[in-house]
Coordinates of C-alpha atoms and ligand atoms in Angstrom, one line a residue:
M1 CA 0.0 0.0 0.0
S2 CA 1.4 3.4 -0.9
L3 CA 2.2 6.1 1.6
N4 CA -0.7 8.5 2.1
V5 CA 0.3 12.2 2.6
L6 CA -2.0 15.1 3.2
L7 CA -0.5 18.5 2.4
V8 CA -2.2 21.3 4.3
A9 CA -1.8 24.8 2.9
S10 CA -3.6 28.0 2.3
E11 CA -2.3 28.3 -1.3
A12 CA -1.6 26.0 -4.2
L13 CA -1.1 27.3 -7.7
P14 CA -3.2 27.8 -9.9
L15 CA -6.1 27.8 -7.4
A16 CA -4.5 30.4 -5.1
K17 CA -1.2 32.1 -4.9
S18 CA 0.3 35.0 -3.1
G19 CA 3.9 34.1 -3.6
G20 CA 6.3 31.1 -3.8
L21 CA 4.3 29.0 -1.2
G22 CA 1.6 28.4 -3.9
D23 CA 4.1 27.3 -6.4
M24 CA 5.9 25.0 -4.0
V25 CA 2.8 23.2 -2.7
S26 CA 1.5 22.4 -6.2
A27 CA 4.8 21.5 -7.7
Y28 CA 5.7 19.3 -4.7
A29 CA 2.4 17.6 -4.7
A30 CA 2.8 16.6 -8.3
A31 CA 6.3 15.4 -7.6
L32 CA 5.1 13.2 -4.7
R33 CA 2.4 11.8 -6.9
D34 CA 4.9 11.0 -9.6
A35 CA 7.0 9.2 -6.9
G36 CA 4.1 6.9 -6.2
V37 CA 2.8 8.6 -3.1
D38 CA -1.0 8.9 -2.6
V39 CA -1.1 12.6 -2.0
S40 CA -3.9 15.1 -1.6
I41 CA -3.8 18.8 -0.8
L42 CA -6.2 20.3 1.7
M43 CA -6.8 24.0 1.2
P44 CA -9.7 26.6 1.6
A45 CA -12.3 26.7 -1.1
Y46 CA -11.7 30.2 -2.1
P47 CA -14.0 31.3 -5.0
A48 CA -11.2 31.3 -7.5
A49 CA -10.2 27.8 -6.4
L50 CA -13.8 26.5 -6.8
E51 CA -13.9 28.0 -10.2
Q52 CA -10.7 26.4 -11.5
A53 CA -10.7 23.0 -9.8
V54 CA -11.9 20.2 -11.9
D55 CA -14.7 17.6 -11.1
V56 CA -15.7 19.1 -7.8
T57 CA -17.8 16.7 -5.8
Y58 CA -19.2 16.8 -2.2
V59 CA -17.5 14.5 0.3
A60 CA -18.7 15.3 3.9
R61 CA -20.1 17.9 6.2
M62 CA -17.9 19.0 9.1
T63 CA -19.7 20.6 12.0
G64 CA -18.2 22.5 14.9
L65 CA -14.9 23.7 13.5
P66 CA -13.6 26.8 15.2
G67 CA -15.3 29.0 12.6
G68 CA -18.5 27.0 12.4
D69 CA -19.8 24.4 9.9
A70 CA -18.1 23.4 6.7
K71 CA -18.5 21.3 3.6
L72 CA -15.5 19.2 2.5
L73 CA -15.3 18.9 -1.3
R74 CA -13.0 16.8 -3.5
A75 CA -11.7 17.9 -6.8
Q76 CA -8.6 17.7 -9.0
M77 CA -6.0 20.3 -9.8
P78 CA -6.7 21.6 -13.3
D79 CA -3.1 21.1 -14.5
T80 CA -1.7 18.1 -12.8
G81 CA -4.8 16.2 -11.7
V82 CA -3.5 16.0 -8.1
T83 CA -6.4 15.5 -5.7
V84 CA -7.4 18.6 -3.8
L85 CA -9.7 18.7 -0.8
L86 CA -11.4 22.1 -0.5
L87 CA -12.8 23.3 2.7
Q88 CA -15.9 25.3 1.9
M89 CA -16.8 27.9 4.5
D90 CA -18.0 30.8 2.5
H91 CA -18.4 33.1 5.5
L92 CA -14.7 32.7 6.0
F93 CA -13.1 32.2 2.6
A94 CA -15.3 33.7 -0.1
R95 CA -13.5 37.0 -0.1
E96 CA -11.5 39.1 -2.4
G97 CA -8.0 38.7 -0.8
L98 CA -6.5 35.5 0.6
Y99 CA -5.3 37.1 4.0
R100 CA -6.1 40.9 3.5
D101 CA -8.8 43.2 2.4
P102 CA -8.4 45.4 -0.7
Q103 CA -7.0 48.1 1.6
G104 CA -4.2 45.8 2.6
R105 CA -5.6 45.2 6.2
D106 CA -5.3 41.7 7.6
Y107 CA -8.7 40.1 8.0
L108 CA -9.5 40.3 11.7
D109 CA -10.7 36.7 11.7
N110 CA -7.6 35.1 10.2
L111 CA -7.0 33.1 13.4
T112 CA -10.5 31.5 13.1
R113 CA -10.2 31.0 9.3
F114 CA -7.0 29.1 9.6
A115 CA -7.8 27.4 12.8
S116 CA -10.7 25.9 10.9
L117 CA -8.3 24.7 8.2
A118 CA -6.1 23.0 10.8
A119 CA -9.1 21.5 12.6
A120 CA -10.4 20.1 9.3
A121 CA -7.0 18.5 8.6
T122 CA -7.1 16.9 12.0
R123 CA -10.6 15.6 11.4
I124 CA -9.3 13.9 8.2
A125 CA -6.4 12.5 10.0
R126 CA -8.8 11.0 12.6
G127 CA -10.9 9.6 9.8
V128 CA -13.7 11.0 7.6
R129 CA -15.9 8.7 5.6
N130 CA -14.8 8.5 2.0
V131 CA -11.4 10.1 2.6
K132 CA -8.3 7.9 3.1
R133 CA -6.7 8.5 6.4
P134 CA -3.2 10.0 5.9
D135 CA 0.0 8.5 7.4
I136 CA 1.6 11.9 7.2
V137 CA 0.0 15.3 7.5
H138 CA 2.4 17.9 6.2
A139 CA 1.4 21.5 7.1
H140 CA 2.9 24.5 5.5
D141 CA 3.6 27.9 7.0
W142 CA 1.6 29.7 9.8
H143 CA -1.7 29.3 8.1
A144 CA -1.5 25.5 8.7
G145 CA 0.6 25.8 11.9
L146 CA -2.2 24.8 14.3
T147 CA -2.5 21.4 12.6
P148 CA 0.3 19.6 14.5
L149 CA -1.1 21.0 17.7
Y150 CA -4.6 19.9 17.1
M151 CA -3.4 16.5 15.9
R152 CA -1.6 16.0 19.1
L153 CA -4.5 17.0 21.2
A154 CA -6.7 14.6 19.2
G155 CA -4.2 11.8 19.6
V156 CA -4.3 10.8 16.0
A157 CA -2.0 8.1 14.7
A158 CA -0.7 10.1 11.8
K159 CA 2.6 11.9 12.1
S160 CA 2.9 15.6 11.4
V161 CA 5.6 17.5 9.5
F162 CA 5.7 21.3 9.5
T163 CA 7.4 23.3 6.9
I164 CA 8.5 26.9 7.5
H165 CA 8.4 29.0 4.3
N166 CA 8.9 32.4 5.8
L167 CA 9.5 33.0 9.4
A168 CA 8.7 36.7 9.0
F169 CA 5.0 35.8 8.9
Q170 CA 4.0 34.1 12.1
G171 CA 0.3 34.3 12.5
N172 CA 0.4 36.0 15.9
H173 CA -2.9 36.8 17.6
P174 CA -4.1 37.9 21.0
L175 CA -3.6 35.1 23.5
A176 CA -7.2 35.6 24.8
M177 CA -8.4 34.2 21.5
G178 CA -6.8 30.8 22.2
A179 CA -9.9 29.6 24.1
W180 CA -12.1 30.5 21.1
I181 CA -10.1 28.0 18.9
G182 CA -9.9 25.3 21.5
V183 CA -6.4 25.7 22.8
P184 CA -6.2 24.5 26.4
P185 CA -5.1 27.1 29.0
E186 CA -1.8 25.5 29.9
L187 CA -0.7 25.8 26.2
L188 CA -1.3 29.5 26.4
A189 CA 0.6 30.0 29.6
P190 CA 3.9 31.8 29.6
A191 CA 6.2 29.7 27.5
L192 CA 8.8 29.4 30.4
S193 CA 6.3 27.5 32.5
D194 CA 5.4 24.9 29.8
E195 CA 7.7 24.1 26.9
R196 CA 4.7 23.0 24.9
S197 CA 3.0 26.4 25.2
I198 CA 2.3 28.4 22.0
E199 CA 2.6 31.7 23.8
F200 CA 5.1 33.9 22.0
Y201 CA 6.0 37.3 23.5
G202 CA 2.5 37.7 24.9
S203 CA 0.7 36.5 21.8
L204 CA -0.6 33.2 20.5
S205 CA 1.6 32.2 17.6
M206 CA 0.4 29.7 14.9
M207 CA 4.0 29.5 13.6
K208 CA 5.2 28.4 17.1
A209 CA 2.3 25.9 17.3
G210 CA 3.7 24.2 14.2
I211 CA 7.3 24.3 15.3
V212 CA 6.7 23.0 18.8
H213 CA 4.1 20.3 18.1
A214 CA 5.1 18.8 14.8
D215 CA 7.0 15.6 14.8
R216 CA 9.5 17.1 12.3
V217 CA 10.1 20.7 11.2
T218 CA 11.6 21.5 7.9
T219 CA 12.4 24.7 6.0
V220 CA 13.0 25.4 2.3
S221 CA 16.8 25.5 2.2
Q222 CA 19.7 24.2 4.3
R223 CA 21.3 27.6 4.8
Y224 CA 18.0 29.1 6.0
A225 CA 17.6 26.2 8.4
R226 CA 20.9 27.3 10.1
E227 CA 20.2 31.0 9.8
I228 CA 16.9 30.9 11.6
L229 CA 18.7 29.7 14.7
T230 CA 20.3 33.1 15.0
P231 CA 18.8 36.4 16.2
H232 CA 19.6 38.1 12.9
F233 CA 17.3 35.8 10.9
G234 CA 15.1 34.3 13.6
H235 CA 12.5 37.0 13.9
G236 CA 12.4 36.3 17.6
M237 CA 11.7 32.6 17.1
E238 CA 15.4 31.6 17.3
G239 CA 15.1 30.4 20.9
V240 CA 12.1 28.2 20.1
L241 CA 13.9 26.8 17.1
Q242 CA 17.1 26.2 19.0
A243 CA 15.1 24.2 21.5
H244 CA 13.7 22.1 18.7
A245 CA 16.8 22.0 16.5
G246 CA 17.0 18.3 16.8
K247 CA 14.0 17.8 14.6
L248 CA 14.7 20.8 12.2
S249 CA 16.2 20.3 8.7
G250 CA 16.4 22.1 5.4
I251 CA 15.3 20.8 2.1
V252 CA 15.6 23.1 -0.9
N253 CA 12.6 23.6 -3.1
G254 CA 12.5 22.4 -6.7
I255 CA 10.6 24.1 -9.5
D256 CA 7.8 23.0 -11.8
A257 CA 10.1 22.2 -14.6
L258 CA 7.2 21.8 -17.2
T259 CA 5.7 25.3 -16.6
W260 CA 9.1 26.9 -16.4
N261 CA 10.8 25.6 -19.5
P262 CA 12.0 27.9 -22.2
A263 CA 11.8 25.1 -24.8
T264 CA 8.0 24.8 -24.4
D265 CA 6.9 28.0 -22.8
E266 CA 3.8 29.3 -24.5
H267 CA 4.1 32.7 -22.8
I268 CA 7.3 33.7 -24.5
A269 CA 8.1 35.1 -28.0
R270 CA 10.2 32.1 -29.2
P271 CA 11.3 28.9 -27.5
Y272 CA 14.9 28.2 -26.9
S273 CA 17.1 25.8 -25.0
V274 CA 20.6 25.4 -23.7
D275 CA 21.7 24.0 -27.0
D276 CA 20.2 26.8 -29.1
T277 CA 19.6 30.0 -27.3
A278 CA 18.9 32.1 -30.5
G279 CA 15.2 32.4 -29.4
K280 CA 16.3 34.4 -26.4
Q281 CA 17.0 37.4 -28.6
A282 CA 13.4 37.5 -29.8
C283 CA 12.2 37.2 -26.1
K284 CA 14.5 40.2 -25.3
R285 CA 12.9 42.2 -28.1
E286 CA 9.5 41.3 -26.8
L287 CA 10.3 42.3 -23.3
Q288 CA 11.8 45.6 -24.3
Q289 CA 8.7 46.3 -26.3
A290 CA 6.3 45.3 -23.5
F291 CA 8.1 47.4 -20.9
G292 CA 8.6 50.5 -23.1
L293 CA 12.3 50.1 -23.4
T294 CA 14.5 51.2 -26.3
R295 CA 15.0 48.4 -28.8
D296 CA 18.7 47.6 -28.4
P297 CA 19.8 44.0 -28.7
F298 CA 23.1 44.8 -27.1
A299 CA 21.9 46.7 -24.0
P300 CA 22.3 44.8 -20.8
L301 CA 18.7 44.2 -19.6
V302 CA 18.3 43.7 -15.9
A303 CA 15.0 42.3 -14.6
I304 CA 13.5 42.6 -11.2
G305 CA 10.4 40.5 -10.6
S306 CA 9.2 40.1 -7.0
R307 CA 7.1 41.5 -4.2
L308 CA 8.3 45.0 -3.7
T309 CA 9.1 44.9 0.0
E310 CA 12.0 45.4 2.4
Q311 CA 12.5 41.6 2.5
K312 CA 13.5 41.9 -1.2
L313 CA 15.7 44.8 -0.5
A314 CA 13.6 47.0 -2.8
D315 CA 14.1 50.0 -0.6
V316 CA 17.9 49.8 -1.3
V317 CA 17.6 48.9 -5.0
V318 CA 15.5 52.0 -5.6
H319 CA 18.5 54.1 -4.6
A320 CA 21.0 51.9 -6.5
L321 CA 19.2 52.2 -9.8
P322 CA 19.9 55.9 -10.7
V323 CA 23.6 55.4 -10.0
L324 CA 23.8 52.3 -12.2
L325 CA 21.8 54.1 -15.0
E326 CA 24.3 57.0 -14.9
R327 CA 27.3 54.6 -14.8
H328 CA 26.3 52.3 -17.6
P329 CA 24.8 54.3 -20.4
R330 CA 23.1 51.4 -22.2
L331 CA 21.8 49.6 -19.1
Q332 CA 18.1 48.9 -19.0
F333 CA 15.7 47.7 -16.3
A334 CA 12.4 45.9 -16.6
I335 CA 10.6 45.8 -13.3
L336 CA 7.5 43.7 -12.5
G337 CA 6.1 43.7 -9.0
Q338 CA 3.8 45.0 -6.4
G339 CA 4.0 45.6 -2.7
E340 CA 4.6 48.6 -0.5
R341 CA 3.0 51.7 -2.0
G342 CA 6.0 54.0 -1.4
L343 CA 8.3 51.6 -3.2
E344 CA 5.9 51.2 -6.1
Q345 CA 5.7 54.9 -6.4
A346 CA 9.4 55.4 -6.2
L347 CA 9.9 53.0 -9.1
Q348 CA 7.3 54.6 -11.2
E349 CA 9.0 57.9 -10.8
L350 CA 12.2 56.3 -11.9
A351 CA 10.5 55.0 -15.0
A352 CA 9.3 58.6 -15.7
A353 CA 12.7 60.0 -15.2
W354 CA 14.5 57.4 -17.4
P355 CA 12.2 56.8 -20.4
G356 CA 13.3 54.0 -22.6
R357 CA 15.7 52.7 -20.0
V358 CA 13.4 51.8 -17.0
G359 CA 10.1 50.0 -17.6
V360 CA 7.9 49.4 -14.5
Q361 CA 4.7 47.4 -14.3
I362 CA 3.0 47.4 -11.0
G363 CA 0.7 44.4 -10.6
Y364 CA 0.7 40.7 -10.5
D365 CA 1.0 39.1 -13.9
E366 CA 2.0 35.4 -14.4
Q367 CA 2.5 35.7 -18.2
R368 CA 4.8 38.7 -17.8
A369 CA 6.8 36.9 -15.2
H370 CA 7.7 34.3 -17.9
M371 CA 8.4 37.1 -20.4
L372 CA 10.7 38.7 -17.9
H373 CA 12.8 35.6 -17.2
A374 CA 13.0 34.8 -20.9
G375 CA 13.9 38.3 -22.1
A376 CA 16.3 39.6 -19.5
D377 CA 20.0 39.1 -19.3
V378 CA 20.3 39.5 -15.6
L379 CA 17.9 39.0 -12.7
L380 CA 18.6 41.4 -9.8
H381 CA 17.4 39.6 -6.7
G382 CA 18.3 41.4 -3.4
S383 CA 16.9 40.0 -0.2
R384 CA 17.6 40.7 3.5
F385 CA 16.5 37.0 4.0
E386 CA 15.4 34.4 1.6
P387 CA 14.1 31.1 2.8
C388 CA 14.5 29.6 -0.7
G389 CA 13.5 31.9 -3.5
L390 CA 12.1 30.5 -6.7
T391 CA 12.6 33.4 -9.0
Q392 CA 16.3 32.9 -9.2
L393 CA 15.7 29.2 -10.1
Y394 CA 13.3 30.3 -12.9
A395 CA 15.7 32.9 -14.2
M396 CA 18.6 30.4 -14.3
R397 CA 16.5 27.9 -16.2
Y398 CA 15.9 30.7 -18.8
G399 CA 19.6 31.6 -19.0
T400 CA 19.1 34.9 -17.1
I401 CA 21.9 35.3 -14.7
P402 CA 21.0 36.1 -11.1
V403 CA 22.7 38.8 -9.1
A404 CA 21.5 38.0 -5.6
S405 CA 22.1 38.4 -1.9
R406 CA 24.2 35.7 -0.2
V407 CA 21.4 34.5 2.1
G408 CA 19.3 31.4 2.5
G409 CA 18.2 29.6 -0.6
L410 CA 19.9 32.2 -2.8
A411 CA 23.2 31.2 -1.4
D412 CA 22.4 27.5 -1.6
T413 CA 21.3 27.6 -5.3
I414 CA 23.5 30.1 -7.0
V415 CA 27.2 29.4 -7.6
D416 CA 29.1 32.8 -7.3
Y417 CA 31.3 33.7 -10.2
A418 CA 34.6 34.8 -8.6
P419 CA 37.5 33.4 -10.6
D420 CA 39.8 36.3 -9.4
H421 CA 39.2 35.5 -5.8
G422 CA 39.7 31.7 -5.9
G423 CA 36.0 31.2 -6.4
A424 CA 34.1 29.4 -9.1
N425 CA 35.0 30.1 -12.7
E426 CA 33.3 29.5 -16.0
D427 CA 33.2 25.7 -15.4
S428 CA 30.6 25.9 -12.6
A429 CA 29.5 29.4 -11.8
T430 CA 25.8 30.3 -12.3
G431 CA 25.5 33.9 -11.0
F432 CA 26.8 36.6 -8.6
L433 CA 26.2 36.6 -4.9
F434 CA 26.8 39.6 -2.7
E435 CA 27.1 40.3 1.0
G436 CA 25.4 43.3 2.7
E437 CA 22.4 45.3 2.4
S438 CA 23.7 48.7 1.4
R439 CA 23.3 50.6 -1.9
D440 CA 27.1 50.2 -2.5
D441 CA 26.8 46.4 -2.1
V442 CA 24.2 46.3 -4.8
L443 CA 26.2 48.6 -7.1
H444 CA 29.3 46.6 -6.8
A445 CA 27.5 43.3 -7.5
V446 CA 25.7 44.6 -10.6
D447 CA 29.0 46.1 -11.8
R448 CA 30.7 42.7 -11.5
A449 CA 27.8 41.1 -13.6
L450 CA 28.1 43.8 -16.2
A451 CA 31.8 43.3 -16.5
A452 CA 31.2 39.7 -17.2
F453 CA 28.3 40.5 -19.7
V454 CA 30.7 42.2 -22.0
R455 CA 32.9 39.1 -22.3
P456 CA 30.6 36.8 -24.4
S457 CA 32.5 33.6 -23.8
S458 CA 32.4 34.0 -20.0
W459 CA 28.7 35.0 -20.2
H460 CA 27.7 32.1 -22.3
A461 CA 29.5 29.8 -20.0
L462 CA 27.5 31.2 -17.1
Q463 CA 24.3 30.9 -19.1
R464 CA 25.1 27.2 -20.0
N465 CA 25.8 26.4 -16.4
A466 CA 22.7 28.1 -15.1
M467 CA 20.4 26.5 -17.7
S468 CA 21.9 23.1 -17.0
R469 CA 21.3 23.3 -13.3
D470 CA 19.0 20.6 -12.1
S471 CA 16.3 22.5 -10.2
G472 CA 13.7 19.7 -10.6
W473 CA 11.9 18.2 -7.6
E474 CA 13.5 14.7 -7.7
A475 CA 16.3 15.1 -5.3
S476 CA 14.2 17.1 -2.8
T477 CA 11.3 14.7 -3.0
S478 CA 13.6 11.9 -2.0
H479 CA 14.8 13.8 1.0
Y480 CA 11.2 14.3 2.1
L481 CA 10.3 10.7 1.5
A482 CA 13.3 9.6 3.7
L483 CA 12.0 12.0 6.4
Y484 CA 8.5 10.6 6.1
A485 CA 9.8 7.0 6.1
D486 CA 11.7 7.7 9.3
L487 CA 8.4 8.9 11.0
V488 CA 6.2 6.1 9.7
E489 CA 8.7 3.4 10.6
A490 CA 9.0 4.9 14.0
R491 CA 5.3 4.5 14.5
P492 CA 4.3 0.9 15.7
A493 CA 1.7 -0.9 13.7
L494 CA 0.7 2.0 11.6
R495 CA -2.2 0.6 9.9
D496 CA -3.5 -1.2 12.9
A497 CA -3.5 1.8 15.1
P498 CA -6.7 2.0 17.2
R499 CA -9.3 4.3 15.8
T500 CA -10.3 5.8 19.2
R501 CA -8.2 8.7 20.2
K502 CA -8.1 8.4 24.0
T503 CA -6.4 5.1 24.5
P504 CA -3.4 5.6 22.2
L505 CA -2.7 9.0 23.6
R506 CA -2.8 7.9 27.1
Q507 CA -0.7 4.9 26.4
R508 CA 1.8 7.0 24.6
A509 CA 1.9 9.6 27.3
A510 CA 2.4 6.9 29.9
S511 CA 5.1 5.1 27.9
T512 CA 7.1 8.2 27.0
G513 CA 6.5 9.9 30.3
T514 CA 5.3 13.0 28.6
R515 CA 2.6 14.9 30.4
R516 CA -0.9 14.3 29.0
L517 CA -2.5 17.2 27.3
H518 CA -5.5 18.5 29.2
A519 CA -7.7 19.1 26.1
E520 CA -7.5 15.6 24.7
D521 CA -10.9 14.8 26.1
T522 CA -12.5 17.9 24.9
F523 CA -11.0 18.4 21.5
N524 CA -13.4 18.2 18.5
T525 CA -16.7 18.2 20.4
G526 CA -14.9 20.6 22.7
V527 CA -13.7 23.0 19.9
A528 CA -17.4 23.5 19.0
E529 CA -18.5 24.1 22.5
M530 CA -15.7 26.4 23.3
A531 CA -16.4 28.3 20.0
R532 CA -20.1 28.7 21.1
S533 CA -19.4 29.6 24.7
A534 CA -16.5 32.0 24.1
Ligands
ADP1 P1 8.3 34.9 -2.2 O1 7.4 33.8 -2.0 O2 9.1 35.4 -0.9 O3 7.6 36.2 -2.8 P2 9.6 33.3 -4.2 O4 10.7 33.7 -5.1 O5 9.6 32.1 -3.6 O6 9.4 34.5 -3.3 O7 8.2 33.3 -5.1 C1 7.7 34.3 -5.7 C2 6.7 33.8 -6.7 O8 5.8 34.9 -7.1 C3 7.4 33.4 -8.1 O9 6.6 32.4 -8.7 C4 7.4 34.7 -8.8 O10 7.5 34.6 -10.2 C5 6.0 35.3 -8.4 N1 5.9 36.7 -8.6 C6 6.2 37.6 -7.6 N2 5.8 38.8 -8.0 C7 5.1 38.6 -9.1 C8 4.4 39.5 -10.1 N3 4.4 40.8 -9.8 N4 3.9 39.0 -11.2 C9 3.9 37.7 -11.3 N5 4.6 36.8 -10.6 C10 5.1 37.3 -9.5
GLC2 C1 8.3 31.9 0.9 C2 9.7 32.5 0.9 C3 10.4 32.1 -0.4 C4 10.2 30.7 -0.8 C5 8.7 30.4 -0.8 C6 8.4 28.9 -1.1 O1 7.4 32.7 0.3 O2 9.8 33.9 1.1 O3 11.8 32.3 -0.2 O4 10.8 30.4 -2.0 O5 8.2 30.6 0.4 O6 9.0 28.0 -0.2

């Protein structure tokens, strides 16, 4: 019998996406399926998800979730056919934004919304008619962070894995709301008094719930797994992570190599491949036209394509651009992104000040993201921290050379070209990495790239290396499978585990000496009661 894995997430491309999380969940699910795993995704039934999912059928009704009653639906992903379970609670999920209203304010009931998702995952792990019980429940980011906690409270046999995609977003809420979502009081006590508490500097933290209660914690690159143990990258969570470092590991993301393939990409002007890059010139022409840039086949064309936020160093890049434009008379920038209003505005002002040399499009546009990676020569990807980063992987596949901060997944996936300093040369380099967060750090890094750009043989070597890099999911999937196997093998008589929740939890608590959780008797029926009485 094949391993059954339930991925729990708030996003999965193309049904919902706000960033790389959506790409990762869908591409990883397809990779698991291809590896013979019986995998499903559980996510909210946002209106756009319901519209795009294929063969939607009713599975079950779930009553008494923290946010009320729900319908569980089953469907297939439109592109890969992977099974997706959609949690329909229109009063919570039928909204314009995933997490925020159109004014950019977080929805006030995000805790209830995503506690409902976690509680639904736990019900499925306990057993819902017509849904296979998972062996592994793999929860992603703070939105699904309560899943491991609820699973522990319910005493389910399935094992839990929690993946951190971005520690900067933690899902922190007033502690007093804990009772509303069925968290027992001792798990809301100051963390010093109980190491299983999900209290975090006076708040309830969904991210911490995932970290503390999952059987294993992963993050999306090895370097980020080390970085988050330090105050500089830990966003205050470093102490919690240090305490759980024994179950933490880093597994780098792959990409969907079918969608992001210059040889078959329907969004770009002309296909090309590592053996024949002629088509890239046509893509460059098209990009220059689409972004209002001067048609100049020899101009170095730098792309920026990301959320426009301080995480992505956009505040620094804005100040570096005018200097670079002065310094390099033919240099061009094509910028696609959205984010902080002030940064969007600053970039638009730059485009007005440098007509034909800076093209800016504010907004989210999947097709243009493909055009950007295909048509540019360089991708500028600054980051103060970067758990993995997918954009640099897409760019490399399209022969667009990344210039990126030496942090997290960027450092793990890009080989810095530094032949003059004893570093990698044309044989293996795939891009440029820089330390620091200042304007001069960015200037220096772009200068290095432009110096290589004017040496065609070096540049083509970098392009060849970048395009040949294996960014597929195979290797990473096998790491996850090994991790799942460890967990499943560690669990006695997996398939024969008793279906009732009380006995196994008590037995386990007694045999391991861990203190039994107070809420085990109240969970599920209890969540509903607490929700009503709070
Ligand atoms: P993060 O999740 O931190 O934003 P990633 O690099 O992991 O960073 O993922 C970003 C994803 O979002 C990529 O698929 C990238 O192409 C996409 N993306 C970001 N901004 C835009 C945009 N304005 N238009 C289209 N796609 C975008
Ligand atoms: C997060 C991170 C990004 C990562 C993505 C997918 O959004 O910011 O670095 O690539 O998740 O794991």
